[in-house]
Amino acid sequence: MTKIMIIGATSCIAEAVSKRYAKRGYEFYLVARNENRLKDLANDLKIRGAKSVNYGNHETITESLHNIDIVLIAYGTLGDQKACEQNVGLALQELNTNAISIMTLLTELANYFEQQKSGTIAVISSVAGDRGRQSNYIYGAAKGAVSIFLQGLRNRLYKSGVNVLTIKPGFVDTPMTKDFKKGLLWSSPENIAKGIEKAIDKKKDCVYLPFWWWGIMAFIRIIPEKIFKRMSL
Amino acid sequence: MRITSWGQYPLIDAEWNYVTRSHKKTIARGMGRSYGDSALYSHVTSSRFLNLFLDFDSEAGYLRLGAGVTLGEILELSIPKGWFLPVTPGTQYVTVGGAIASDVHGKNHHRQGCFSEYVESFLLCLGNGEVVNCSRNQYPDLFKATCGGMGLTGIILEVTIKLQSIQSTFIDQIILKTKSLEETLELFETHTNSTYSVAWIDCLNQGRSRLILGEHAKGEIKLQNHSSLSIPFNFPVLNSLSIKMFNEMYYRAKKLNQEVYYQQFFYPLDKIKNWNRLYGKKGFTQYQFVIPKAVGLEGLKTILNKLRVANRNSFLAVLKMFGKQNENYLSFPIEGYTLALDFKLDKYLFDFLNELDSIVLHFGGRLYLTKDCRMSEKVFKQSYPQWQVFQSTREKYYALDKFESLQSRRIGL
């Protein structure tokens, strides 16, 4: 029986991922702050076929690390870039949520998995971490830091047989992006969840979701800085 | 935020929020699969997070769930345990809340009625913030107003439905070809014992048809992977020539009787995600009307004749015989024949549809609110005689001035 721990379990993408694994009869340990939603979600997953569902909060993670096969870290915030530019406190808060707290968790998880010598650590990063842009560089810096941290971790844990997966979604239609104008490049959380499940199953290292974001980001990355600095992306 | 519904018309700016107990003047919105402006307003309330299952009694087939769960998700859960939706519309991408608000019907209406027949109860959030449990015994007037009430009585939060048991995921399908509308209507009558019946008709050729009949097969529950194609952007390929060609080919298609997978039988169009984009970005509308049985043939002939004279063709023209009307105040089906026609929008279309309206009214028929984006207040009030009961029920339960859509404003509710 496979056991999955999901941190940030009530995020839209995480819920969609859970529903997929529930159908496969997985065991769950869910972590989130919204306890009411967590309770309802746990009930839903059991109806969908989950073998067992337990849940808790950030403080209970350590004690719950037993026979976990997969960990998915799915929480994050999309702060107001303009406000962060004016208020370093806000900027640090964003960096703390989206980078430092994740690295803190990963440090503990890495040691656990290294001893266990098997399993998968999957983290939702973002295409925004691939290159700094004026419109979104605080979030981008946090996600970029996480992506690089994961590269190192993957390298370290390879010899222990632990898989580290970096997930880089593009634009996803979730409450985090509620007020954005949606267009051709947008995906549903369900679609992203399908990609995450597949990437975890196939023990991938890094995936762009949907896959064609790889092409877009490859293009964005090769634009020379001389030109890039004049653009308003 | 810019929002629109399935017909891509109208397209409006709206504020978007999720369900809370207190709200501004608003309308509930699920998947946005109604065709016109029933789920559009300057402020909409999304049922997106009412998307959890609450309880499933897989022995007796009762399911309690959030109003934002889609019919497709229900089937994914229920089919492996041998349960199916007793009534389903032509797409599985609608929420259960939307299915109640539209009181949807399916290919088995003549035998099993509308979706609401299988709704045991639901929790409704009223305009004063109170949440009440509605059923046929508790708040029966509110139940009858909400089923088919286009979201105008409140916000449906949780629903309990009764499912129907099946032994197979396949449908035994029989297709009968007919040469004329008369023959099609006769065959509907002959096959009134078939569980499912629907006809695709060719509007420009005397209404020649393919009448499709279906029965749940015996055998075993087997799941198949169903691939789908997606239309990522507006790609207007449907025009009078391509429609003519499609109709000719479809009529001639050979394969008649076979066992088909349930998705192919019930949701053929779901195979092409966003097929609405094939009409281009100006959008389209579906004109679905019903004409009472006694004058059905004459009424349908008059309408088809009108289409021929105006040289307007519909990509899909779906004809269905309805059974008895239910007690809900605004449910669309009345005993008779319903025909659904798709039209790409152009500047003369609404004038043309106004002419069709007068024919439909003349024969004592009416239009389906779920598909409508343009019916006048006069046409609505004349053809839905219970609109006043509906309105006074709304008043009694604090819905007036609280739950409104562009459509309700237009038709004077």
XYZ file of C-alpha atoms in Angstrom:
646
model
C 0.000 0.000 0.000
C 1.310 3.439 -0.893
C 1.176 6.366 1.487
C 1.282 9.968 0.382
C 1.754 13.084 2.511
C 0.435 16.312 1.049
C 1.471 19.622 2.596
C -0.809 22.447 1.582
C -3.509 19.855 0.959
C -6.419 22.251 0.485
C -4.789 24.140 -2.374
C -6.685 23.679 -5.590
C -3.966 21.703 -7.345
C -3.298 19.533 -4.283
C -6.979 18.655 -3.953
C -7.103 17.634 -7.582
C -3.997 15.463 -7.105
C -5.479 13.851 -3.970
C -8.667 12.936 -5.774
C -6.625 11.079 -8.392
C -4.647 9.121 -5.809
C -7.768 8.397 -3.776
C -9.177 6.521 -6.752
C -6.101 4.327 -6.626
C -6.731 3.432 -2.984
C -3.755 5.295 -1.452
C -3.296 6.124 2.216
C -3.124 9.833 2.982
C -1.641 12.207 5.498
C -2.898 15.714 4.737
C -1.495 18.935 6.148
C -3.205 22.321 5.879
C -4.347 25.225 8.014
C -8.046 25.223 7.108
C -9.242 22.454 9.385
C -12.891 22.506 8.296
C -12.001 22.074 4.666
C -9.455 19.432 5.593
C -12.092 17.418 7.410
C -14.487 17.616 4.445
C -11.706 16.775 2.006
C -10.677 13.738 4.072
C -14.262 12.498 3.962
C -14.451 13.078 0.190
C -11.220 11.166 -0.427
C -12.489 8.196 1.569
C -15.667 8.127 -0.531
C -13.516 8.229 -3.662
C -11.601 5.169 -2.538
C -8.732 6.260 -0.271
C -7.725 3.448 2.081
C -7.226 5.802 5.004
C -6.986 9.539 5.483
C -5.353 11.245 8.446
C -4.617 14.911 8.731
C -2.839 17.478 10.836
C -0.920 20.735 10.714
C 2.681 21.864 10.324
C 3.498 20.852 13.900
C 2.410 17.262 13.403
C 4.485 16.582 10.292
C 7.561 15.267 12.095
C 5.682 12.745 14.202
C 3.742 11.563 11.142
C 6.773 10.597 9.093
C 6.301 6.836 9.054
C 6.291 4.715 5.916
C 5.632 7.705 3.711
C 6.301 6.907 0.054
C 5.508 10.249 -1.514
C 5.518 13.800 -0.183
C 3.965 16.599 -2.195
C 4.542 20.194 -1.111
C 1.833 22.288 -2.706
C 1.353 25.464 -0.710
C 2.300 28.970 -1.728
C 1.124 32.529 -2.002
C 1.192 34.975 -4.858
C 1.887 38.304 -3.216
C 1.383 41.744 -4.670
C 4.656 42.551 -6.433
C 4.064 46.322 -6.350
C 3.342 46.260 -2.617
C 6.449 44.146 -1.993
C 8.576 46.730 -3.800
C 7.472 49.379 -1.312
C 7.512 47.282 1.831
C 10.429 44.985 2.531
C 8.459 43.356 5.347
C 5.927 42.091 2.836
C 8.657 40.966 0.472
C 10.352 38.982 3.244
C 7.054 37.447 4.203
C 6.561 36.239 0.623
C 10.101 34.878 0.505
C 9.558 33.183 3.820
C 6.343 31.448 2.772
C 7.397 30.459 -0.716
C 11.079 29.649 -0.155
C 12.448 29.563 3.405
C 9.618 27.556 4.955
C 9.750 25.056 2.104
C 13.527 24.661 2.474
C 13.057 24.167 6.200
C 10.580 21.381 5.546
C 12.718 19.867 2.826
C 15.700 19.653 5.152
C 13.762 17.468 7.546
C 12.102 15.456 4.797
C 15.413 14.871 3.033
C 16.941 13.343 6.151
C 13.910 11.139 6.649
C 13.897 9.896 3.047
C 17.675 9.484 2.989
C 17.378 7.022 5.868
C 14.376 5.307 4.338
C 16.302 4.937 1.056
C 13.215 5.132 -1.105
C 10.369 7.437 -1.997
C 9.597 10.642 -3.832
C 9.756 14.266 -2.787
C 7.652 16.387 -5.154
C 7.462 20.160 -4.842
C 5.361 22.631 -6.791
C 7.691 25.372 -7.941
C 6.810 27.585 -10.910
C 7.876 28.711 -14.366
C 8.188 32.111 -12.694
C 11.387 30.825 -11.061
C 13.123 30.347 -14.406
C 13.857 34.008 -15.015
C 13.360 37.212 -13.064
C 10.833 39.605 -14.549
C 9.831 43.083 -13.397
C 6.206 42.093 -12.902
C 6.800 39.177 -10.574
C 10.367 38.894 -9.287
C 9.729 38.423 -5.563
C 7.592 35.351 -6.225
C 10.022 34.382 -8.999
C 13.032 34.675 -6.698
C 11.371 32.444 -4.103
C 10.384 29.820 -6.668
C 13.810 30.024 -8.341
C 15.485 29.445 -4.986
C 13.295 26.409 -4.364
C 14.084 25.023 -7.825
C 17.842 25.345 -7.216
C 17.536 23.891 -3.726
C 15.730 20.916 -5.249
C 18.441 20.439 -7.879
C 20.987 20.101 -5.109
C 18.753 17.825 -3.099
C 18.125 15.594 -6.104
C 21.852 15.298 -6.614
C 22.391 14.463 -2.933
C 19.558 11.936 -2.614
C 20.154 10.142 -5.915
C 22.511 7.655 -4.331
C 19.950 6.905 -1.632
C 17.356 5.958 -4.231
C 15.117 8.909 -3.414
C 13.464 10.737 -6.293
C 13.177 14.512 -6.162
C 10.647 16.080 -8.524
C 10.461 19.782 -9.373
C 7.053 20.723 -10.758
C 6.863 23.917 -12.775
C 3.293 24.788 -13.710
C 2.508 27.695 -15.986
C -0.659 29.758 -15.531
C -3.263 27.808 -13.580
C -6.838 28.880 -12.963
C -6.987 28.765 -9.138
C -8.129 31.165 -6.390
C -4.534 32.448 -6.321
C -5.039 33.822 -9.832
C -8.738 34.612 -9.512
C -8.473 38.176 -10.750
C -6.220 37.506 -13.734
C -7.541 37.651 -17.262
C -7.555 34.076 -18.558
C -6.511 33.124 -22.055
C -4.914 30.528 -24.258
C -1.983 29.800 -21.930
C -4.142 28.911 -18.921
C -4.761 25.415 -17.591
C -7.163 23.879 -15.117
C -5.904 22.481 -11.787
C -7.282 19.084 -12.854
C -5.083 19.115 -15.911
C -2.009 20.038 -13.851
C -2.886 17.315 -11.343
C -2.905 14.727 -14.088
C 0.603 15.825 -15.089
C 1.828 15.690 -11.487
C 0.519 12.169 -11.008
C 2.220 11.038 -14.196
C 5.520 12.713 -13.292
C 5.533 11.114 -9.831
C 4.703 7.695 -11.294
C 7.473 7.989 -13.862
C 9.986 9.273 -11.317
C 10.753 12.376 -13.371
C 13.261 14.982 -12.172
C 11.650 18.159 -13.424
C 8.464 18.763 -15.377
C 6.843 21.767 -16.971
C 3.049 21.561 -16.880
C 1.530 21.546 -19.398
C 4.648 20.260 -21.205
C 4.719 23.067 -23.792
C 5.766 25.540 -21.094
C 9.194 23.969 -21.502
C 9.359 25.548 -24.972
C 8.104 28.917 -23.819
C 10.572 29.051 -20.939
C 13.444 27.808 -23.094
C 12.772 30.761 -25.360
C 12.446 33.222 -22.485
C 15.686 31.981 -20.940
C 17.791 32.485 -24.083
C 16.798 36.115 -24.641
C 20.029 38.076 -23.953
C 19.860 40.165 -20.786
C 20.655 43.265 -22.876
C 17.356 42.868 -24.662
C 15.441 41.295 -21.806
C 15.958 44.292 -19.519
C 14.115 46.498 -22.016
C 11.091 44.214 -22.179
C 8.049 44.492 -19.971
C 7.242 40.857 -19.267
C -13.072 39.664 -15.003
C -14.531 38.900 -18.453
C -16.969 36.013 -18.408
C -19.326 34.344 -20.828
C -21.169 31.048 -21.072
C -21.240 28.239 -23.600
C -22.624 30.240 -26.515
C -19.848 32.849 -26.008
C -22.587 35.468 -26.128
C -22.988 37.738 -24.272
C -19.484 38.442 -22.958
C -19.479 40.664 -19.900
C -17.319 42.117 -17.146
C -18.164 40.646 -13.788
C -16.896 40.389 -10.278
C -16.261 36.792 -9.266
C -16.532 35.307 -5.801
C -16.896 31.986 -4.071
C -19.848 30.932 -1.944
C -20.207 32.614 1.437
C -23.207 33.081 3.688
C -23.715 36.737 2.923
C -23.462 38.164 -0.516
C -24.290 41.036 -2.725
C -26.904 40.757 -5.412
C -25.602 37.785 -7.360
C -26.260 34.637 -9.360
C -24.766 31.201 -8.726
C -22.508 29.844 -11.440
C -21.189 26.315 -11.908
C -19.427 25.205 -15.074
C -20.877 28.009 -17.209
C -22.399 25.455 -19.570
C -25.794 27.080 -19.938
C -25.754 28.633 -23.390
C -26.932 32.180 -22.803
C -27.053 34.624 -19.929
C -28.654 32.582 -17.138
C -25.398 32.384 -15.168
C -24.188 35.871 -16.009
C -24.442 38.973 -13.884
C -22.223 41.832 -12.755
C -21.441 39.722 -9.704
C -21.386 35.928 -9.883
C -20.910 33.360 -7.131
C -18.926 30.328 -8.168
C -19.840 26.915 -6.772
C -16.299 25.740 -7.497
C -15.444 24.837 -3.904
C -18.668 22.976 -3.256
C -16.888 20.180 -5.086
C -16.714 17.425 -2.490
C -18.636 14.216 -1.996
C -20.291 14.034 1.411
C -21.804 10.581 1.645
C -22.334 7.649 -0.686
C -24.589 4.762 0.245
C -23.438 2.312 -2.391
C -25.945 -0.300 -1.230
C -29.044 1.821 -1.783
C -27.683 4.287 -4.354
C -28.086 7.521 -2.400
C -25.414 10.143 -2.914
C -24.964 13.353 -0.938
C -22.588 15.840 -2.465
C -21.626 19.505 -2.885
C -23.577 21.367 -5.546
C -20.399 22.106 -7.511
C -19.556 18.465 -8.279
C -19.996 17.656 -11.961
C -22.094 14.834 -13.361
C -18.909 13.400 -14.874
C -17.321 13.119 -11.430
C -20.458 11.447 -10.098
C -20.281 8.823 -12.841
C -16.583 8.260 -12.241
C -17.420 7.422 -8.645
C -20.703 5.603 -9.099
C -20.230 3.489 -12.221
C -17.612 1.102 -10.770
C -20.140 0.402 -7.999
C -22.944 -0.219 -10.505
C -24.819 3.070 -10.275
C -25.755 5.529 -13.003
C -27.559 8.858 -13.271
C -31.282 8.233 -13.819
C -31.411 11.401 -15.956
C -28.506 13.010 -17.739
C -28.273 15.849 -20.259
C -26.029 15.706 -23.334
C -22.903 16.783 -21.489
C -21.307 15.510 -18.292
C -19.541 18.816 -17.716
C -22.342 20.411 -15.709
C -22.590 20.668 -11.944
C -25.330 18.965 -9.995
C -26.472 22.409 -8.803
C -26.775 23.541 -12.410
C -28.647 20.369 -13.313
C -31.232 21.220 -10.643
C -31.448 24.904 -11.569
C -32.104 23.938 -15.191
C -34.094 20.840 -14.212
C -32.315 19.131 -17.083
C -33.791 16.347 -19.163
C -32.253 13.550 -21.184
C -33.042 11.049 -23.887
C -35.338 9.232 -21.438
C -37.634 12.119 -20.518
C -40.685 10.318 -21.937
C -40.124 7.571 -19.356
C -38.215 9.063 -16.469
C -38.938 12.780 -16.467
C -36.524 15.512 -15.420
C -33.465 15.501 -13.155
C -35.477 16.816 -10.195
C -37.456 13.551 -9.999
C -34.338 11.942 -8.512
C -33.427 14.788 -6.184
C -34.313 13.808 -2.630
C -33.421 17.100 -1.015
C -30.979 19.989 -1.096
C -29.605 22.696 1.169
C -30.407 26.143 -0.160
C -28.846 29.383 1.037
C -31.571 32.038 0.936
C -31.314 35.747 0.348
C -31.333 36.471 4.089
C -28.394 34.136 4.690
C -30.508 31.390 6.219
C -29.802 27.829 5.024
C -32.822 25.557 4.646
C -33.243 21.921 3.716
C -35.737 21.624 0.848
C -37.517 18.491 -0.275
C -40.961 17.514 -1.458
C -42.119 17.588 2.184
C -40.056 20.419 3.592
C -40.565 23.767 1.899
C -42.319 22.097 -1.071
C -43.016 25.442 -2.732
C -39.355 26.383 -2.552
C -38.422 22.955 -3.906
C -40.726 23.433 -6.896
C -39.421 26.931 -7.500
C -35.757 25.964 -7.247
C -35.918 22.940 -9.571
C -35.894 24.633 -12.949
C -35.661 28.026 -11.234
C -32.418 29.090 -12.946
C -30.683 29.887 -9.649
C -33.124 32.672 -8.877
C -34.258 31.342 -5.492
C -30.887 31.060 -3.775
C -27.613 29.190 -3.831
C -27.758 25.415 -3.729
C -25.061 24.126 -1.371
C -25.566 20.387 -0.924
C -27.698 17.870 -2.755
C -28.916 14.321 -2.129
C -29.783 12.338 -5.232
C -30.944 8.819 -5.894
C -28.998 6.879 -8.497
C -30.149 4.051 -10.718
C -28.484 0.658 -10.839
C -26.925 -0.628 -14.045
C -25.357 -3.929 -15.000
C -23.212 -2.728 -17.864
C -21.363 0.360 -19.021
C -22.669 -0.255 -22.511
C -25.862 0.710 -24.272
C -27.561 -1.416 -26.896
C -28.161 1.108 -29.622
C -30.559 0.840 -32.540
C -30.659 3.458 -35.274
C -33.663 3.787 -37.568
C -33.448 5.940 -40.676
C -36.537 7.805 -41.740
C -37.382 9.760 -44.861
C -39.630 12.418 -43.370
C -40.689 14.171 -40.203
C -44.069 12.346 -40.172
C -42.296 9.027 -40.184
C -39.952 10.148 -37.385
C -42.799 11.227 -35.107
C -44.652 7.970 -35.793
C -41.570 5.984 -34.862
C -41.155 7.929 -31.600
C -44.694 6.841 -30.802
C -44.071 3.211 -31.808
C -40.950 3.083 -29.641
C -42.323 4.855 -26.642
C -41.275 1.829 -24.560
C -37.619 2.303 -25.430
C -35.709 3.687 -22.460
C -33.802 6.211 -24.530
C -34.896 7.826 -27.758
C -33.717 10.872 -29.644
C -33.589 11.858 -33.284
C -31.078 13.818 -35.255
C -32.878 15.510 -38.121
C -31.709 17.079 -41.350
C -33.506 20.442 -41.444
C -33.119 21.060 -45.162
C -34.318 17.664 -46.336
C -37.941 17.329 -45.188
C -36.709 16.419 -41.760
C -35.265 13.045 -42.713
C -33.782 11.580 -39.574
C -31.757 9.069 -37.717
C -33.814 7.950 -34.754
C -31.522 6.621 -32.067
C -32.916 4.158 -29.515
C -31.050 2.740 -26.569
C -31.307 0.289 -23.686
C -28.835 -0.390 -20.898
C -27.032 -3.554 -21.917
C -26.656 -6.588 -19.682
C -23.228 -7.903 -18.928
C -20.567 -6.358 -16.755
C -19.215 -3.023 -15.656
C -16.153 -2.397 -17.773
C -14.373 0.942 -17.865
C -12.834 2.274 -21.030
C -10.425 5.095 -21.496
C -12.029 7.834 -23.415
C -9.788 10.192 -25.311
C -10.919 13.661 -26.174
C -9.878 16.324 -28.595
C -9.565 19.932 -27.562
C -10.239 23.083 -29.572
C -7.820 25.535 -27.886
C -9.028 28.713 -29.585
C -11.858 30.071 -31.710
C -11.694 28.247 -34.993
C -14.765 29.022 -37.068
C -15.255 26.093 -39.433
C -18.997 25.701 -39.134
C -20.707 27.400 -42.051
C -23.622 26.510 -44.292
C -21.484 24.384 -46.614
C -19.720 22.366 -43.932
C -23.022 21.857 -42.136
C -24.641 20.527 -45.318
C -21.744 18.164 -45.897
C -21.787 16.940 -42.317
C -25.523 16.279 -42.439
C -25.260 14.364 -45.686
C -22.421 12.206 -44.391
C -24.050 11.623 -41.051
C -27.324 10.570 -42.640
C -25.512 8.091 -44.876
C -23.301 6.667 -42.149
C -23.658 2.904 -42.216
C -23.118 1.531 -38.721
C -26.614 1.243 -37.363
C -27.060 -1.211 -34.546
C -24.308 -1.801 -32.063
C -23.305 -1.853 -28.462
C -21.742 1.504 -27.602
C -19.902 2.746 -24.527
C -22.048 4.977 -22.328
C -19.930 8.057 -22.968
C -20.336 7.713 -26.706
C -24.082 7.259 -26.348
C -24.801 10.038 -23.862
C -21.983 12.521 -24.403
C -20.799 12.368 -28.021
C -19.969 16.069 -28.067
C -17.895 15.884 -24.876
C -15.302 14.173 -27.058
C -14.487 17.575 -28.505
C -13.670 19.877 -25.613
C -14.732 23.460 -26.319
C -16.628 22.538 -29.468
C -18.408 25.868 -29.001
C -15.280 27.510 -30.417
C -16.033 25.954 -33.787
C -18.624 28.691 -34.186
C -16.012 31.430 -33.902
C -15.665 34.172 -31.354
C -18.896 35.967 -32.205
C -20.632 33.026 -30.608
C -23.763 31.043 -31.256
C -27.056 30.297 -29.641
C -29.153 27.208 -29.332
C -32.821 27.661 -30.017
C -34.619 24.899 -28.152
C -38.396 24.935 -28.098
C -41.161 22.498 -27.277
C -44.535 22.240 -28.998
C -47.495 20.362 -27.477
C -48.086 16.919 -28.898
C -51.502 17.541 -30.471
C -50.116 20.210 -32.809
C -46.544 18.891 -32.835
C -46.250 17.822 -36.439
C -47.849 20.957 -37.792
C -45.747 23.191 -35.563
C -42.461 21.468 -36.406
C -43.276 21.566 -40.108
C -44.009 25.269 -39.960
C -40.679 25.936 -38.239
C -38.661 23.738 -40.611
C -40.355 25.436 -43.533
C -39.371 28.798 -42.116
C -35.748 27.627 -41.871
C -35.800 26.445 -45.459
C -37.223 29.708 -46.769
C -34.691 31.722 -44.778
C -31.956 29.323 -45.886
C -30.811 28.866 -42.306
C -29.392 25.523 -41.344
C -28.444 24.081 -38.004
C -25.350 21.944 -37.509
C -27.185 19.852 -35.012
C -30.936 19.555 -34.974
C -31.995 17.277 -32.178
C -35.587 16.165 -31.826
C -37.044 14.463 -28.802
C -40.465 13.445 -27.605
C -41.198 14.652 -24.072
C -43.401 12.839 -21.572
C -45.667 14.460 -19.004
C -44.934 17.858 -17.512
C -43.867 17.975 -13.837
C -45.045 20.329 -11.082
C -42.052 22.651 -10.949
C -42.971 26.220 -11.793
C -40.406 26.865 -14.510
C -39.302 23.423 -15.721
C -39.157 23.507 -19.475
C -40.585 20.154 -20.628
C -44.277 19.848 -21.460
C -45.758 16.804 -23.194
C -44.867 17.183 -26.842
C -41.895 17.506 -29.156
C -38.762 19.488 -28.486
C -36.326 20.538 -31.171
C -32.918 22.093 -30.503
C -31.288 24.138 -33.256
C -27.817 25.736 -33.190
C -27.276 29.038 -34.946
C -24.118 31.055 -35.344
C -24.817 34.646 -34.369
C -25.185 37.231 -37.091
C -26.918 40.563 -37.152
C -30.155 39.243 -38.660
C -30.416 36.181 -36.435
C -32.387 37.676 -33.550
C -35.012 39.112 -35.908
C -35.365 35.698 -37.421
C -35.648 34.045 -34.002
C -38.337 36.560 -33.031
C -40.347 35.259 -35.966
C -39.801 31.706 -34.760
C -40.956 32.790 -31.281
C -44.319 33.832 -32.644
C -44.750 30.464 -34.346
C -43.819 28.627 -31.141
C -46.271 30.757 -29.139
C -48.971 30.272 -31.736
C -48.751 26.524 -31.220
C -48.754 26.864 -27.435
C -45.078 26.026 -27.013
C -42.149 27.600 -25.198
C -38.376 28.009 -25.101
C -35.760 26.460 -22.800
C -34.348 29.134 -20.491
C -31.033 27.297 -20.178
C -30.317 27.813 -23.872
C -31.791 31.271 -24.205
C -29.972 34.603 -24.501
C -32.594 36.781 -26.184
C -36.238 35.869 -25.472
C -38.442 38.853 -24.640
C -40.300 39.320 -21.374
C -43.592 39.086 -23.242
C -42.768 35.767 -24.852
C -41.553 34.351 -21.536
C -44.550 35.416 -19.481
C -46.993 34.226 -22.084
C -45.443 30.782 -22.367
C -44.594 30.116 -18.704
C -48.018 30.626 -17.074
C -46.712 29.832 -13.582
C -44.233 32.688 -13.565
C -46.316 34.586 -11.006
C -46.337 31.681 -8.544
C -42.607 31.456 -9.079
C -42.191 35.133 -8.413
C -44.275 35.141 -5.239
C -42.296 32.137 -3.952
C -39.118 34.114 -4.549
C -40.580 36.994 -2.640
C -41.613 34.779 0.275
C -38.065 33.427 0.624
C -36.147 36.718 0.301
C -34.841 36.064 -3.199
C -36.115 39.217 -4.890
C -33.397 41.826 -5.347
C -30.878 39.282 -4.127
C -30.527 36.646 -6.826
C -30.598 38.019 -10.342
C -29.075 37.203 -13.701
C -28.924 39.108 -16.961
C -31.590 36.702 -18.128
C -33.930 37.279 -15.178
C -33.673 41.032 -15.727
C -34.452 40.637 -19.399
C -37.511 38.424 -18.926
C -38.909 40.474 -16.072
C -38.285 38.266 -13.041
